[in-house]
Short mmCIF file of C-alpha atoms in Angstrom, two decimals:
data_model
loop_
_atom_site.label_atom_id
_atom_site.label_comp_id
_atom_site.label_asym_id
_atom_site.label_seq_id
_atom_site.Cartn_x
_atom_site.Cartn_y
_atom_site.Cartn_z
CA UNK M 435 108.38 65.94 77.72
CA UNK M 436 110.27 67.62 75.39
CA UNK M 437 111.34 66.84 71.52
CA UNK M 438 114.79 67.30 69.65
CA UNK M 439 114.96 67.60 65.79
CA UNK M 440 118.08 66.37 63.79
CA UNK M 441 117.62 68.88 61.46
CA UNK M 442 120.65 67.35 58.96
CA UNK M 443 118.90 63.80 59.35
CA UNK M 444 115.78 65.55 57.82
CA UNK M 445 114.37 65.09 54.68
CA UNK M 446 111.08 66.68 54.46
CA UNK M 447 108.47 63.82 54.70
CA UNK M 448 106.21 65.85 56.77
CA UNK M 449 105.15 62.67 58.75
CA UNK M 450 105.63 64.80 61.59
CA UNK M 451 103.77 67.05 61.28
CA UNK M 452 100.70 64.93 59.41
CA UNK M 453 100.58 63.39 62.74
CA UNK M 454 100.89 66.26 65.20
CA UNK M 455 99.79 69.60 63.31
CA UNK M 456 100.16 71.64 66.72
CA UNK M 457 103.85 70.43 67.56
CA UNK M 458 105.25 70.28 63.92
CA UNK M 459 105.62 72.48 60.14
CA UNK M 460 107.33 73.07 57.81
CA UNK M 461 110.47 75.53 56.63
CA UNK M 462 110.70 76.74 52.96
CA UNK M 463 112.28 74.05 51.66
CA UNK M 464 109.34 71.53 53.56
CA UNK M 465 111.81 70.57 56.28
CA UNK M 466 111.00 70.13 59.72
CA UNK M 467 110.08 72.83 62.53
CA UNK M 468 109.54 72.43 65.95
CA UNK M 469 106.55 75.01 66.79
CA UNK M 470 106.61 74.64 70.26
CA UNK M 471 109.08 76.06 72.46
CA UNK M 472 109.99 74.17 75.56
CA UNK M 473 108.01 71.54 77.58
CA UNK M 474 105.03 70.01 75.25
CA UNK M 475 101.79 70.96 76.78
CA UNK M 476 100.26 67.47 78.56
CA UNK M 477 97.76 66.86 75.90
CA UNK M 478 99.77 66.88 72.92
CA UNK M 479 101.87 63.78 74.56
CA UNK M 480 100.21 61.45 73.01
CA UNK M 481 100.32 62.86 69.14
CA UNK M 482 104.04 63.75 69.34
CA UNK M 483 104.93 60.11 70.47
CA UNK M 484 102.69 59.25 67.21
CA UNK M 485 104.78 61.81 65.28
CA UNK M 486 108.02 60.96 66.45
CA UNK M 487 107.40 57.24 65.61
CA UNK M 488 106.42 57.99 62.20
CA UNK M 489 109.47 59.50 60.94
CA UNK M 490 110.80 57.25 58.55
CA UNK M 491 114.65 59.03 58.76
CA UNK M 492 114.38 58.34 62.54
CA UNK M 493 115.20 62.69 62.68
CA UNK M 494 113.20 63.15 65.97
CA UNK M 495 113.62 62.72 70.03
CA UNK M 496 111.96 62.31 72.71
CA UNK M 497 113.13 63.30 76.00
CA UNK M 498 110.94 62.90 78.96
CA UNK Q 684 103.76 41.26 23.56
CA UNK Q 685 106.07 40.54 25.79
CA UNK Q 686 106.62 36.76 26.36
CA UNK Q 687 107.33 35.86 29.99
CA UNK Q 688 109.03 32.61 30.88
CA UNK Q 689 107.63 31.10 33.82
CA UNK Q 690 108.99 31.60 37.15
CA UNK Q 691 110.62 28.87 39.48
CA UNK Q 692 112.04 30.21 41.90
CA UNK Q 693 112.07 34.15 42.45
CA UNK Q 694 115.27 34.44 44.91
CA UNK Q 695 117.42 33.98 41.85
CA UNK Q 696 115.14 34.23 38.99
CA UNK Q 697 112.24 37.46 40.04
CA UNK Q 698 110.27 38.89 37.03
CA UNK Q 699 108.89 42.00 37.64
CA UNK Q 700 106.74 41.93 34.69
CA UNK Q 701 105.36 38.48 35.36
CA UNK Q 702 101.74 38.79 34.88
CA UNK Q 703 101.29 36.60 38.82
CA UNK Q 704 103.68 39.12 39.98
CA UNK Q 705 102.05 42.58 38.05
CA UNK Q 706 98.90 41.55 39.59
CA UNK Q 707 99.48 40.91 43.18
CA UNK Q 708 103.48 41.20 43.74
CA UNK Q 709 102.94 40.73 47.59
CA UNK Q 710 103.12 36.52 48.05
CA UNK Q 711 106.32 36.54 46.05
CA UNK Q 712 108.01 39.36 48.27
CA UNK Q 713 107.05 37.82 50.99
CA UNK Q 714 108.30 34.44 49.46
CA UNK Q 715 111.63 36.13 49.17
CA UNK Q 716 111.64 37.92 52.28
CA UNK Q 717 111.36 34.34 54.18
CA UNK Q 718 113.69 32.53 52.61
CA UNK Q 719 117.10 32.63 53.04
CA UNK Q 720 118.34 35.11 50.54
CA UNK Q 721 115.93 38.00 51.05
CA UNK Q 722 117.97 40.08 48.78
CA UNK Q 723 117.00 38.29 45.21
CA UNK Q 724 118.72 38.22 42.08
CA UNK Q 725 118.06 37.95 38.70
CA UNK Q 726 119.09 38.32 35.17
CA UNK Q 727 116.25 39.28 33.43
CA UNK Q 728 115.44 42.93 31.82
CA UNK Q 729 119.28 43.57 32.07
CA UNK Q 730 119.99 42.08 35.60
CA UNK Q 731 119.22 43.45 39.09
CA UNK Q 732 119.16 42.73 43.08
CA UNK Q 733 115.86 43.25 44.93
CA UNK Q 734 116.06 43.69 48.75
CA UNK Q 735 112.56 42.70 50.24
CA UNK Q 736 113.16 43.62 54.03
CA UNK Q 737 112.41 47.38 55.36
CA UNK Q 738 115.83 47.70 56.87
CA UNK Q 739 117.65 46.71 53.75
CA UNK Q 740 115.58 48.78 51.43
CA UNK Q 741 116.06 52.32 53.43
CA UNK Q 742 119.95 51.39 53.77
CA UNK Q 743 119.57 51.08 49.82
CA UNK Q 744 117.66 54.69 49.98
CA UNK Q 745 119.90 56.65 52.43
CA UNK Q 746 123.21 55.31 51.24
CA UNK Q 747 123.62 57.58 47.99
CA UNK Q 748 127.78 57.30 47.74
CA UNK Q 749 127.36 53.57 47.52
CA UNK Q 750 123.98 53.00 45.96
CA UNK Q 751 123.63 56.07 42.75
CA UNK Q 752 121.55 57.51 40.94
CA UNK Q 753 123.15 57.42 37.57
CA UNK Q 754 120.03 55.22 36.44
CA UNK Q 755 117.05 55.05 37.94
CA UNK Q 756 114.47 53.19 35.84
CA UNK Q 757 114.05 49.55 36.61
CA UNK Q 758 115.19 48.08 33.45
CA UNK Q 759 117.07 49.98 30.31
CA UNK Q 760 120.84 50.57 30.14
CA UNK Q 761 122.15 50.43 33.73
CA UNK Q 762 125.26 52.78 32.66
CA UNK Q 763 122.35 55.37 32.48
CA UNK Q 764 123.49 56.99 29.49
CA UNK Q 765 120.85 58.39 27.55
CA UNK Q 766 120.84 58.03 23.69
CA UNK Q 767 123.04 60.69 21.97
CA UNK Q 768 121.59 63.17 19.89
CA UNK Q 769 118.46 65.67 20.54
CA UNK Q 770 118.15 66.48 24.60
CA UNK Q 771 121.63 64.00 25.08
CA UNK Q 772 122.55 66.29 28.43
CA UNK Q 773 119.16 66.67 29.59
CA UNK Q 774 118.67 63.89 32.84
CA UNK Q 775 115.77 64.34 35.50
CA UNK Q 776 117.13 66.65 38.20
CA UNK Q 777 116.81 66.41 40.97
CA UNK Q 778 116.17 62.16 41.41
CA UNK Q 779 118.77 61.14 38.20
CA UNK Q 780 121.43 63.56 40.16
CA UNK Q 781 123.90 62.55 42.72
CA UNK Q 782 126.14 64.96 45.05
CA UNK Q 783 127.63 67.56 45.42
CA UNK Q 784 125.03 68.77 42.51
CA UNK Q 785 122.14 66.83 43.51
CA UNK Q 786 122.25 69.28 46.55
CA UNK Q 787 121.45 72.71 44.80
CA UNK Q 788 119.17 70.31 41.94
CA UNK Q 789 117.04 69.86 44.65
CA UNK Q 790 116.91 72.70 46.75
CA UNK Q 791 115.64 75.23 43.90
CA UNK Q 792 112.66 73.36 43.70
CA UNK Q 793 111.95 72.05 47.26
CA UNK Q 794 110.08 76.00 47.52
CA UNK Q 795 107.92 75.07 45.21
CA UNK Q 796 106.79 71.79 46.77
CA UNK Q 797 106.60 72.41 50.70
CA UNK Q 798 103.28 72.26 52.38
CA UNK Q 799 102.57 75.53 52.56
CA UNK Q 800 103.08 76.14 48.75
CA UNK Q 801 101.14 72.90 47.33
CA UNK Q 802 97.86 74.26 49.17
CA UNK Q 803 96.96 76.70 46.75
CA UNK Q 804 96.12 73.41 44.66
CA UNK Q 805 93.96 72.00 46.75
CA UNK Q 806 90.43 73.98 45.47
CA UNK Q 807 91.38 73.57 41.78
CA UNK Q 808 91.79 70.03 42.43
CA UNK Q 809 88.68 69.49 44.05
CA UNK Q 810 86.78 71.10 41.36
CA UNK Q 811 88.74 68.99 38.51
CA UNK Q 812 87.56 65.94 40.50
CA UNK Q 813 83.83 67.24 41.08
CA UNK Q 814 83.68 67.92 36.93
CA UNK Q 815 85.32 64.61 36.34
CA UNK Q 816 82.55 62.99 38.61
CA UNK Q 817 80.02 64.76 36.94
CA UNK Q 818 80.82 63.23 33.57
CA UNK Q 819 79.88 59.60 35.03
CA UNK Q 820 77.68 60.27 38.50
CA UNK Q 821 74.31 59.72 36.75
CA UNK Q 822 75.32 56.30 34.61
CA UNK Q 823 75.94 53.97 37.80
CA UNK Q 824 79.17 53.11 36.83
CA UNK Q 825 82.79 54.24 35.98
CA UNK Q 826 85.95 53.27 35.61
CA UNK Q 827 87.54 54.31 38.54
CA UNK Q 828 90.83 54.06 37.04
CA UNK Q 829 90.65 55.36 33.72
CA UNK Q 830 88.01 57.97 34.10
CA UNK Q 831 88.89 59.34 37.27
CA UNK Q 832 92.32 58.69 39.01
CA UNK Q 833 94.22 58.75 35.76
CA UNK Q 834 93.01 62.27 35.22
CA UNK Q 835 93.62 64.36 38.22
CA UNK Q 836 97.61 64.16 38.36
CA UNK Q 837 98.41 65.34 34.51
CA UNK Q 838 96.00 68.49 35.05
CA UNK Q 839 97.33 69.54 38.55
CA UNK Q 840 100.97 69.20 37.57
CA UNK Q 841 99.77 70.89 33.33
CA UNK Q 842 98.41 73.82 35.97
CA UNK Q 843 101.84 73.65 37.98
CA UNK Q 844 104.12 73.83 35.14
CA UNK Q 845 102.31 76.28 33.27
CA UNK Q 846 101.33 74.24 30.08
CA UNK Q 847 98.15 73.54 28.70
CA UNK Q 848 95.75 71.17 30.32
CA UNK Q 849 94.32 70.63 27.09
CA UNK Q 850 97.02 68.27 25.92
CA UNK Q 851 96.59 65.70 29.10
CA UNK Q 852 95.78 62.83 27.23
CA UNK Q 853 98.86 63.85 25.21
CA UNK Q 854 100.79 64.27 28.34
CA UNK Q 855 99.60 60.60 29.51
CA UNK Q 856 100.55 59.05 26.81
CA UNK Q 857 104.30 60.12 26.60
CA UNK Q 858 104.57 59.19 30.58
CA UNK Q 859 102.88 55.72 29.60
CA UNK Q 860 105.25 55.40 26.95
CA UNK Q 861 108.70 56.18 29.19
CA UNK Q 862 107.18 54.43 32.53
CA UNK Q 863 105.02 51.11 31.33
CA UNK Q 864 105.69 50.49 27.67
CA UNK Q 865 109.07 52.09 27.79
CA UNK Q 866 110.14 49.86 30.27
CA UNK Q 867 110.10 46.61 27.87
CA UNK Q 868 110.76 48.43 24.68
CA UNK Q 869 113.64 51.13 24.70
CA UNK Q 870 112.78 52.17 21.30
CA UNK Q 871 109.24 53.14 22.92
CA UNK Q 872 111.08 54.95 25.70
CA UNK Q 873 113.55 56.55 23.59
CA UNK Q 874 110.58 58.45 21.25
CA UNK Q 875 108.35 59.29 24.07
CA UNK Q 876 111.44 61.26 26.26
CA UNK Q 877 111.76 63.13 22.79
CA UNK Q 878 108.36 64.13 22.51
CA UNK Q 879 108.45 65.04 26.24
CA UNK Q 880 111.63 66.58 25.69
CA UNK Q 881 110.82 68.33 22.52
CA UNK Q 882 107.76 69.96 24.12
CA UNK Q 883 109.84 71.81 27.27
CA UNK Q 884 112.11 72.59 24.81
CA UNK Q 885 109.32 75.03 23.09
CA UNK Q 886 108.00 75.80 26.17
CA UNK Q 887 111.08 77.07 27.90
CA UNK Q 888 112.04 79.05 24.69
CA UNK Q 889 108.86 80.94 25.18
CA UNK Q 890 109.56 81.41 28.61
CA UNK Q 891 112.87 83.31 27.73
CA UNK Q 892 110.71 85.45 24.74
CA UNK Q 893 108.22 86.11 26.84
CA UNK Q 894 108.71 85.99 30.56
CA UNK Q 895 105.47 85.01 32.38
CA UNK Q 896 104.25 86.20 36.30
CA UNK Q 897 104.00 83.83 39.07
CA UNK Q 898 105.22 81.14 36.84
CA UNK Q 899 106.96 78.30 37.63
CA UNK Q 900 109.64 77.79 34.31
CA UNK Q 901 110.42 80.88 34.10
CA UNK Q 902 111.13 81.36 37.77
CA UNK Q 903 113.55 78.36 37.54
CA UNK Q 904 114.81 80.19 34.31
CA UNK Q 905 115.90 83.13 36.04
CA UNK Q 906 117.48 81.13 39.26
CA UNK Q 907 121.34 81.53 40.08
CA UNK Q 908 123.82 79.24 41.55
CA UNK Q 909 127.01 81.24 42.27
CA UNK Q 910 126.24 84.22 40.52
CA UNK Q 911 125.45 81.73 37.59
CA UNK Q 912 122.00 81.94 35.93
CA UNK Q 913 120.84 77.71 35.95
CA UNK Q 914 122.02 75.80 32.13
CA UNK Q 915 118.52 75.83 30.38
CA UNK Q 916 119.47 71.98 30.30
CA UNK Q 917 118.86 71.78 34.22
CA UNK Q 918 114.92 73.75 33.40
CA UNK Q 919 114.08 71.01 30.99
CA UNK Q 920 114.84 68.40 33.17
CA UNK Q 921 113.40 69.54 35.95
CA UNK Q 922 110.08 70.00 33.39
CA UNK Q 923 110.49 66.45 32.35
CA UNK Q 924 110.62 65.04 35.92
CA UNK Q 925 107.61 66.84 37.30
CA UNK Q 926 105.69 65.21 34.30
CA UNK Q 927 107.69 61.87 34.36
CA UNK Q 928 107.28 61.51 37.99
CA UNK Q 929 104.41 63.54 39.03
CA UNK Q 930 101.50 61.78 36.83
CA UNK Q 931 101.56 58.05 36.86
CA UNK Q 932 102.69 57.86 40.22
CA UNK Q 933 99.93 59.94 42.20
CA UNK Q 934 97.58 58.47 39.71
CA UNK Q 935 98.43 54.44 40.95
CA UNK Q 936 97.87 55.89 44.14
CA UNK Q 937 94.19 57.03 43.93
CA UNK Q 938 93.44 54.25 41.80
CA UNK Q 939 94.65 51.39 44.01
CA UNK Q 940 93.12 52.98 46.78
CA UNK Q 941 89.82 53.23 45.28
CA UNK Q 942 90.11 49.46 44.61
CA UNK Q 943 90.72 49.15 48.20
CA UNK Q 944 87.66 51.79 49.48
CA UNK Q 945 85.44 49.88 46.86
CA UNK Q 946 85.93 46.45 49.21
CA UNK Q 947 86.22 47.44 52.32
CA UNK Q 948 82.53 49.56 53.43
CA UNK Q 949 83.76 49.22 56.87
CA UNK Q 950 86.41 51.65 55.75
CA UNK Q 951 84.26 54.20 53.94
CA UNK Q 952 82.38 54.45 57.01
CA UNK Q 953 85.50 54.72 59.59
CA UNK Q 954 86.28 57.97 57.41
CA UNK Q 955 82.51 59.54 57.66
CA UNK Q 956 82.44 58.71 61.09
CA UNK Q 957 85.94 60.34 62.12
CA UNK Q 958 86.65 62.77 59.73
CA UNK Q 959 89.96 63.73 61.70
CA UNK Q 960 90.97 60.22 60.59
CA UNK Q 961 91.99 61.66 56.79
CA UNK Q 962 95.27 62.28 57.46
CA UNK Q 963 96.59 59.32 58.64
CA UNK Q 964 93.78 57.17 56.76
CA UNK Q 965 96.11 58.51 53.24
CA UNK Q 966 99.30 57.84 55.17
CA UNK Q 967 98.20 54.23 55.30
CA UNK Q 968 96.44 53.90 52.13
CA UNK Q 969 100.09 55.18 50.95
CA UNK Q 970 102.15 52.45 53.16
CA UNK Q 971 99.73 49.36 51.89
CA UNK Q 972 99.75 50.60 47.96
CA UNK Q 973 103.18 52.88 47.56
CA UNK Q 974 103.43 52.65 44.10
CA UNK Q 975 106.75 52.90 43.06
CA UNK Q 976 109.78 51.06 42.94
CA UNK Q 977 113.06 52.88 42.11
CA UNK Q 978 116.56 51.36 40.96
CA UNK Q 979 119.87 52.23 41.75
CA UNK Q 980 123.45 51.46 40.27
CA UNK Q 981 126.20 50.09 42.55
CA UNK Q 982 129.43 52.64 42.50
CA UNK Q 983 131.96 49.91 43.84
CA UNK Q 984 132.13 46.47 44.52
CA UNK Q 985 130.66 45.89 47.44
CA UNK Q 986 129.09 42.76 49.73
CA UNK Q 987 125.65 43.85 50.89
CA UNK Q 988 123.76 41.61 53.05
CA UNK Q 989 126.30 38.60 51.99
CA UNK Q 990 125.39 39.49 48.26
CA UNK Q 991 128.45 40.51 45.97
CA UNK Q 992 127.31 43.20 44.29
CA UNK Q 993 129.81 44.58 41.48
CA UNK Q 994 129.91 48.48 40.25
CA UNK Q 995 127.35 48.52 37.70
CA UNK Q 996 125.06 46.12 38.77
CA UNK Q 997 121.51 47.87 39.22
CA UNK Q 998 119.55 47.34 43.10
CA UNK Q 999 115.76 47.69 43.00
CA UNK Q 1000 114.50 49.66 45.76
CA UNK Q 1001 110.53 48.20 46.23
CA UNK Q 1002 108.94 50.94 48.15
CA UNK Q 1003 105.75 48.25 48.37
CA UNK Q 1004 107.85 45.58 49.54
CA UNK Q 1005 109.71 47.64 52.57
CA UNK Q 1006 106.25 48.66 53.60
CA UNK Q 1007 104.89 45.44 53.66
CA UNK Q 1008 107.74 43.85 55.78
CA UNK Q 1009 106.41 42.53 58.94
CA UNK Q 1010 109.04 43.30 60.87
CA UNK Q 1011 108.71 46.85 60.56
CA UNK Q 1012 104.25 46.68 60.46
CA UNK Q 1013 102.75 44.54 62.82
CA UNK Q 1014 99.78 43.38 60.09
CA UNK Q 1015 101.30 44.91 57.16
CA UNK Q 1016 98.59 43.28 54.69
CA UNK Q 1017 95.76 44.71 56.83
CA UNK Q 1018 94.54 48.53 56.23
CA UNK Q 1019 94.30 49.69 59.35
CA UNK Q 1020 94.27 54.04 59.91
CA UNK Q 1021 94.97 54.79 63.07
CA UNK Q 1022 98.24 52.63 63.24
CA UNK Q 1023 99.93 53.47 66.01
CA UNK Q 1024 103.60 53.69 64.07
CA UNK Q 1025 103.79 54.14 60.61
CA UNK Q 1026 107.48 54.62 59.17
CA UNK Q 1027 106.22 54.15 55.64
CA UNK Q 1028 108.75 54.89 53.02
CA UNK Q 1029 106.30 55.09 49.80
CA UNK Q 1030 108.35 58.40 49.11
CA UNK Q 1031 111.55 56.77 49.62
CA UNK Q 1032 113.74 58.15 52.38
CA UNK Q 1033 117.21 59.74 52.65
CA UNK Q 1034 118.34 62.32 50.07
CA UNK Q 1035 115.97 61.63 47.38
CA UNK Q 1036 112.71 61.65 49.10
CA UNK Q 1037 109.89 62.47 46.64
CA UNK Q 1038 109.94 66.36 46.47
CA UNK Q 1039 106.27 65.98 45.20
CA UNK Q 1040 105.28 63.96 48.27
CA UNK Q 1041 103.19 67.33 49.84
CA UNK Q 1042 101.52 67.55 46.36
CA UNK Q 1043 100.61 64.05 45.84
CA UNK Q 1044 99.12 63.22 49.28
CA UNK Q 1045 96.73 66.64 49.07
CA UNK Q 1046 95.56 65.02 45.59
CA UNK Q 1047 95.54 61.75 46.71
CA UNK Q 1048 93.30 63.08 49.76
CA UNK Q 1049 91.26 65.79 48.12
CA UNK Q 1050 90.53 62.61 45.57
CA UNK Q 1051 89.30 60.13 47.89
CA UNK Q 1052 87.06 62.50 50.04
CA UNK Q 1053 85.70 63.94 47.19
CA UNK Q 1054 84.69 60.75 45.38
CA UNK Q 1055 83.19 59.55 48.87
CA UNK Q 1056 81.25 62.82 48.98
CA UNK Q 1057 79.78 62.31 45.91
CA UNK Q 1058 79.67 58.37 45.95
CA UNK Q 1059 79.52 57.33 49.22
CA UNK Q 1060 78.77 53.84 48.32
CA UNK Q 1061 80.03 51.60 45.18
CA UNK Q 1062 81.90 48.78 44.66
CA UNK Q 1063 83.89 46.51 42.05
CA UNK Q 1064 81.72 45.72 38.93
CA UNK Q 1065 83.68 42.71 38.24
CA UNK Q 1066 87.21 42.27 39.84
CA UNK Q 1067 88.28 39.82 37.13
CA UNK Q 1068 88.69 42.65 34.84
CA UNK Q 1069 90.86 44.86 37.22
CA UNK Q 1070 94.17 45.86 35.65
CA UNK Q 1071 97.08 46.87 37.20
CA UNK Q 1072 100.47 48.20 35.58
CA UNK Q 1073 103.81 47.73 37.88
CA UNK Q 1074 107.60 47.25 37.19
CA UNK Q 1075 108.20 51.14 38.19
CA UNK Q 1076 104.86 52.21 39.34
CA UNK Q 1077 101.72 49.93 40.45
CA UNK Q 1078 98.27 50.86 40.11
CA UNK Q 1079 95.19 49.66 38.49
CA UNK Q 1080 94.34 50.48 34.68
CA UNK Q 1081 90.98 49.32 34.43
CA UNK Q 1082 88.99 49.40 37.39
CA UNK Q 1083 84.88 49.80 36.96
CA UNK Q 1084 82.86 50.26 39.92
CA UNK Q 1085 79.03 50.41 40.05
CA UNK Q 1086 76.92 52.19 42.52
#
């Protein structure tokens, strides 16, 4: 599984990264980061799906 | 006081400030939201639409060319021209901005608001709320409201901006009088953004005397755009909207979700048992009590959701009533923290997000666990004489607890 981040649909809620700490921070400005390069290990699945669906600007992917 | 005529039927006739409607605003959205016009009207406090459904309300939010932010409050004049005289060019930048200049309004500040920069408030937060507690631990009771929630916000944003924490009750008073008082009574509103006003005024002419370290005004004083330092103008507002925005809001947040913690043991205990649940236990207190509903003015004639809405006309954008909407929360009148999905919008969404959301859910957190801590058990000491205030921002007033 991997994750995508519009970065211009992006406005900084952080939901992302309240829900999935080890997949997710923040830039300077509080905007989105992806932390984790590539494939997401197995047993962070389940938190990024969480993450994903709590994004209120509808900013992140999933691709499995 | 305001006189409020009764209310018949809220599709075409909504009153924000109707006491039903102040105190539990929920039945009438969801009224609205049924029938078949769940964008409302009405002409009261100047006129306005209200969408009631999530989808509606975040097309309201994300559209910015359409839907502007030349006024913002929910009643006053919807041309958004402030009085002349004293202050006349100073607005609220970022949130009273629209583009192109909304975009470098916001970004000099978003620094000072991301995660990693809020954090360093987190310990002199906690011990604010541990003093506060002390002042009332040993009688019992407290007004969980007025002794507690409404005092965390003014000092955190006071030690933010730079300016005395001494003059909080000050400070709560002027945002009382733009935000609840204000709302009904212009001539209220009008003397309490002077006072604010007046105050940055001093404060960022001592800034430029006598520049300070690490500080926040006089780091915005010495920003540039285009080579350009920022107009002084553009420092003062920013000043007025941290304290506008930053006290009454996070403040109805801790207090209505005290009221909510103070019925619901089964939820006090969720949160000792699984501390790991804090996190997403505040995102949810924040869906199920957002506290703040925001207004926009129409740029062009337009027909939104088969409603003709004419340039001027004001929308209300009810952050409470998109996060209520069952077809975006399965539930959405039950608290429940480890939702699966929660696309909550109590900071708004699109370009105009709250750029104090970091800051207000590490109070709002920091807050809750430390009353818990300290108070593990309590409850409402009579819920007939809860208070709330709403129109712009909901939370409770009055709100004593025993324990």
């Amino acid at each position: 599984m991997k994750v995508t981040l519009d970065y211009d649909a992006c406005h900084g809620h952080q939901s992302c990264a309240i829900a999935a700490p080890e997949v997710f921070g923040a830039d300077d400005i509080g905007n989105a980061v992806i932390l984790v390069e590539g494939e997401i290990p197995a047993e962070l699945e389940a938190k990024t799906r969480r993450a994903v669906g709590n994004c209120p600007e509808h900013a992140l992917t999933i691709e499995d | 006081m305001t006189t409020i005529d009764p209310v018949i039927d809220p599709t075409s006739d909504y009153d924000i400030f109707d006491p039903q409607y102040l105190l539990d605003p929920f039945p009438t959205i969801e009224q609205i939201r049924q029938s078949s016009c769940p964008v409302a009207h009405t002409e009261r406090w100047g006129g306005s639409w209200m969408p009631t459904r999530y989808a509606d309300i975040v097309a309201v939010a994300q559209e910015h060319d359409v839907f502007t932010s030349r006024q913002i409050l929910v009643t006053g004049p919807p041309d958004g021209q402030e009085p002349e005289g004293a202050y006349a060019g100073v607005a609220a930048p970022p949130i009273s901005s629209d583009p192109p200049e909304h975009h470098w309004h916001r970004r000099l500040i978003l620094p000072f608001f991301a995660p990693q920069a809020v954090a360093k408030y987190e310990h002199i937060t906690r011990d604010l709320c541990n003093e506060l507690i002390d002042r009332f631990i040993d009688n019992g009771e407290a007004d969980s409201a007025a002794d507690y929630a409404q005092q965390i916000p003014v000092r955190v944003i006071a030690t933010m901006l730079g300016v005395p924490t001494d003059m909080s009750d000050t400070f709560t008073g002027w945002v009382r009088g733009v935000r609840e008082a204000g709302l009904v009574d212009q001539e209220v509103r009008v003397a309490a953004r002077g006072n604010i006003l007046g105050f940055f005024f001093e404060q960022v002419a001592d800034r430029q005397a006598n520049p300070r370290e690490d500080d926040l005004i006089t780091t915005l004083l010495n920003s540039e755009i285009d080579g350009q330092k920022v107009p002084v103008e553009y420092v003062m507002g920013v000043c007025n909207l941290m304290l506008v925005a930053g006290v009454d809001t996070t403040w109805s947040s801790i207090g209505a979700s005290l009221w909510h913690l103070a019925q619901h043991p089964e939820h006090r205990q969720q949160l000792r048992d699984d501390p790991e649940l804090w996190p997403a236990a505040v995102e949810e207190l924040l869906r199920a009590y957002a506290p703040v509903t925001m207004a926009r003015i129409v740029d062009r004639d337009i027909d939104f959701q088969g409603c003709p809405m004419k340039a001027g006309d004001r929308v209300l954008m009810s952050f409470p009533a998109a996060n209520r909407d069952p077809e975006q929360f399965e539930n959405p009148n039950e608290v429940i923290f480890d939702r699966e999905h929660n696309r909550h919008v109590a900071f708004g969404a699109g370009i105009h997000r709250c750029a104090g959301s970091n800051l207000a859910r590490l109070e709002l957190r920091v807050a809750l666990q430390t009353w818990l801590e300290r108070i593990p058990e309590f409850e409402l000491a009579d819920p007939s004489t809860v208070t709330w205030a709403g129109g712009q921002v909901r939370g409770t007033r009055i709100a004593k607890v025993k324990f």
